[in-house]
Amino acid sequence: MSAAEINEIISFIGIGLLILAIALITLARKKLKGIFSFIFSFIAYICLFVGGLIVLYIVISGPTM
């Protein structure tokens, strides 16, 4: 696999983590109460942070040749 293909897969993982964070936050706020809401929100914010870092890395690394 080339470097461009690896970056593409990594960026898809980052986007997937961001989408997962959206789903978990929505679930935690609409359907869950108490400690479960806190746990799901905590996991969602971790996914949001990691996904954001991955996307930031891909954007800052620039185009691959």
XYZ file of N, CA and C in Angstrom:
195
model
N 0.838 -1.188 0.000
C 0.000 0.000 0.000
C 0.880 1.247 0.000
N 0.427 2.226 -0.724
C 1.183 3.473 -0.791
C 0.833 4.359 0.403
N 1.613 5.405 0.568
C 1.382 6.336 1.675
C 0.032 7.033 1.542
N -0.378 7.315 0.319
C -1.667 7.975 0.103
C -2.822 7.073 0.519
N -2.719 5.787 0.226
C -3.776 4.851 0.620
C -3.845 4.696 2.131
N -2.694 4.677 2.781
C -2.670 4.575 4.242
C -3.285 5.822 4.867
N -2.945 6.994 4.337
C -3.551 8.232 4.842
C -5.056 8.244 4.624
N -5.510 7.690 3.517
C -6.946 7.628 3.246
C -7.654 6.754 4.280
N -7.087 5.602 4.576
C -7.683 4.711 5.567
C -7.687 5.367 6.942
N -6.586 6.024 7.303
C -6.514 6.707 8.594
C -7.552 7.815 8.675
N -7.748 8.549 7.590
C -8.745 9.622 7.608
C -10.156 9.058 7.722
N -10.433 7.919 7.094
C -11.744 7.286 7.240
C -11.981 6.843 8.681
N -10.938 6.361 9.344
C -11.065 5.991 10.755
C -11.400 7.225 11.590
N -10.728 8.336 11.327
C -11.017 9.578 12.046
C -12.438 10.054 11.830
N -12.905 10.003 10.585
C -14.276 10.407 10.282
C -15.264 9.464 10.963
N -14.959 8.174 10.972
C -15.816 7.203 11.653
C -15.913 7.472 13.144
N -14.795 7.845 13.762
C -14.819 8.181 15.188
C -15.661 9.421 15.452
N -15.609 10.395 14.568
C -16.432 11.594 14.728
C -17.918 11.258 14.598
N -18.270 10.403 13.657
C -19.667 9.990 13.495
C -20.126 9.173 14.701
N -19.255 8.301 15.209
C -19.577 7.531 16.409
C -19.810 8.450 17.602
N -19.008 9.499 17.717
C -19.182 10.458 18.805
C -20.543 11.144 18.719
N -20.966 11.506 17.518
C -22.283 12.124 17.341
C -23.381 11.174 17.806
N -23.292 9.914 17.385
C -24.315 8.932 17.751
C -24.343 8.692 19.258
N -23.174 8.593 19.882
C -23.128 8.336 21.323
C -23.646 9.519 22.132
N -23.318 10.728 21.735
C -23.821 11.908 22.442
C -25.334 12.003 22.312
N -25.845 11.745 21.113
C -27.295 11.775 20.914
C -27.977 10.721 21.772
N -27.420 9.521 21.800
C -27.973 8.454 22.624
C -27.926 8.820 24.103
N -26.815 9.357 24.553
C -26.660 9.696 25.966
C -27.622 10.796 26.397
N -27.881 11.746 25.536
C -28.746 12.867 25.912
C -30.222 12.548 25.787
N -30.594 11.709 24.826
C -32.017 11.461 24.558
C -32.565 10.233 25.279
N -31.772 9.174 25.396
C -32.308 7.892 25.853
C -31.819 7.446 27.226
N -30.641 7.875 27.632
C -30.040 7.343 28.850
C -30.106 8.343 29.991
N -30.065 7.807 31.209
C -30.075 8.638 32.412
C -28.977 8.160 33.363
N -28.562 9.050 34.234
C -27.646 8.689 35.310
C -26.249 8.340 34.847
N -25.722 7.271 35.457
C -24.332 6.889 35.234
C -24.107 6.420 33.795
N -25.115 5.786 33.183
C -24.962 5.339 31.795
C -24.796 6.524 30.852
N -25.527 7.584 31.122
C -25.393 8.794 30.315
C -23.985 9.362 30.437
N -23.452 9.376 31.652
C -22.094 9.879 31.870
C -21.067 9.012 31.149
N -21.206 7.695 31.257
C -20.244 6.781 30.631
C -20.252 6.942 29.111
N -21.455 6.975 28.518
C -21.544 7.117 27.067
C -21.034 8.482 26.615
N -21.323 9.519 27.385
C -20.817 10.850 27.039
C -19.298 10.892 27.118
N -18.731 10.278 28.139
C -17.282 10.248 28.302
C -16.622 9.532 27.124
N -17.165 8.378 26.747
C -16.634 7.639 25.598
C -16.766 8.466 24.322
N -17.907 9.162 24.181
C -18.133 9.981 22.989
C -17.124 11.118 22.903
N -16.841 11.763 24.022
C -15.882 12.861 23.985
C -14.465 12.362 23.719
N -14.140 11.170 24.174
C -12.839 10.582 23.832
C -12.769 10.319 22.324
N -13.849 9.755 21.762
C -13.898 9.517 20.307
C -13.780 10.828 19.542
N -14.448 11.862 20.034
C -14.397 13.171 19.382
C -12.975 13.729 19.397
N -12.304 13.622 20.529
C -10.943 14.134 20.660
C -9.975 13.364 19.755
N -10.039 12.039 19.806
C -9.126 11.216 19.002
C -9.409 11.400 17.510
N -10.685 11.408 17.134
C -11.040 11.623 15.732
C -10.581 12.978 15.232
N -10.720 14.002 16.071
C -10.253 15.335 15.706
C -8.746 15.386 15.525
N -8.022 14.706 16.411
C -6.563 14.659 16.271
C -6.145 13.939 14.988
N -6.845 12.861 14.661
C -6.521 12.125 13.437
C -6.761 13.000 12.210
N -7.906 13.658 12.162
C -8.208 14.523 11.018
C -7.213 15.681 10.956
N -6.863 16.259 12.097
C -5.875 17.334 12.129
C -4.529 16.846 11.598
N -4.118 15.652 11.994
C -2.861 15.085 11.502
C -2.882 14.935 9.979
N -3.977 14.422 9.449
C -4.081 14.217 8.004
C -4.032 15.552 7.269
N -4.726 16.555 7.800
C -4.759 17.862 7.138
C -3.392 18.536 7.199
N -2.740 18.496 8.350
C -1.448 19.172 8.503
C -0.340 18.446 7.730
N -0.459 17.126 7.599
C 0.596 16.395 6.888
C 0.634 16.744 5.402
N -0.438 17.299 4.884
C -0.436 17.777 3.509
C -0.593 16.666 2.496
N -0.468 17.023 1.235
C -0.642 16.016 0.181
C 0.532 15.043 0.142
N 0.229 13.822 -0.238
C 1.288 12.819 -0.386
C 1.640 12.694 -1.858
N 2.889 12.493 -2.103
C 3.365 12.408 -3.488
C 3.507 10.963 -3.908
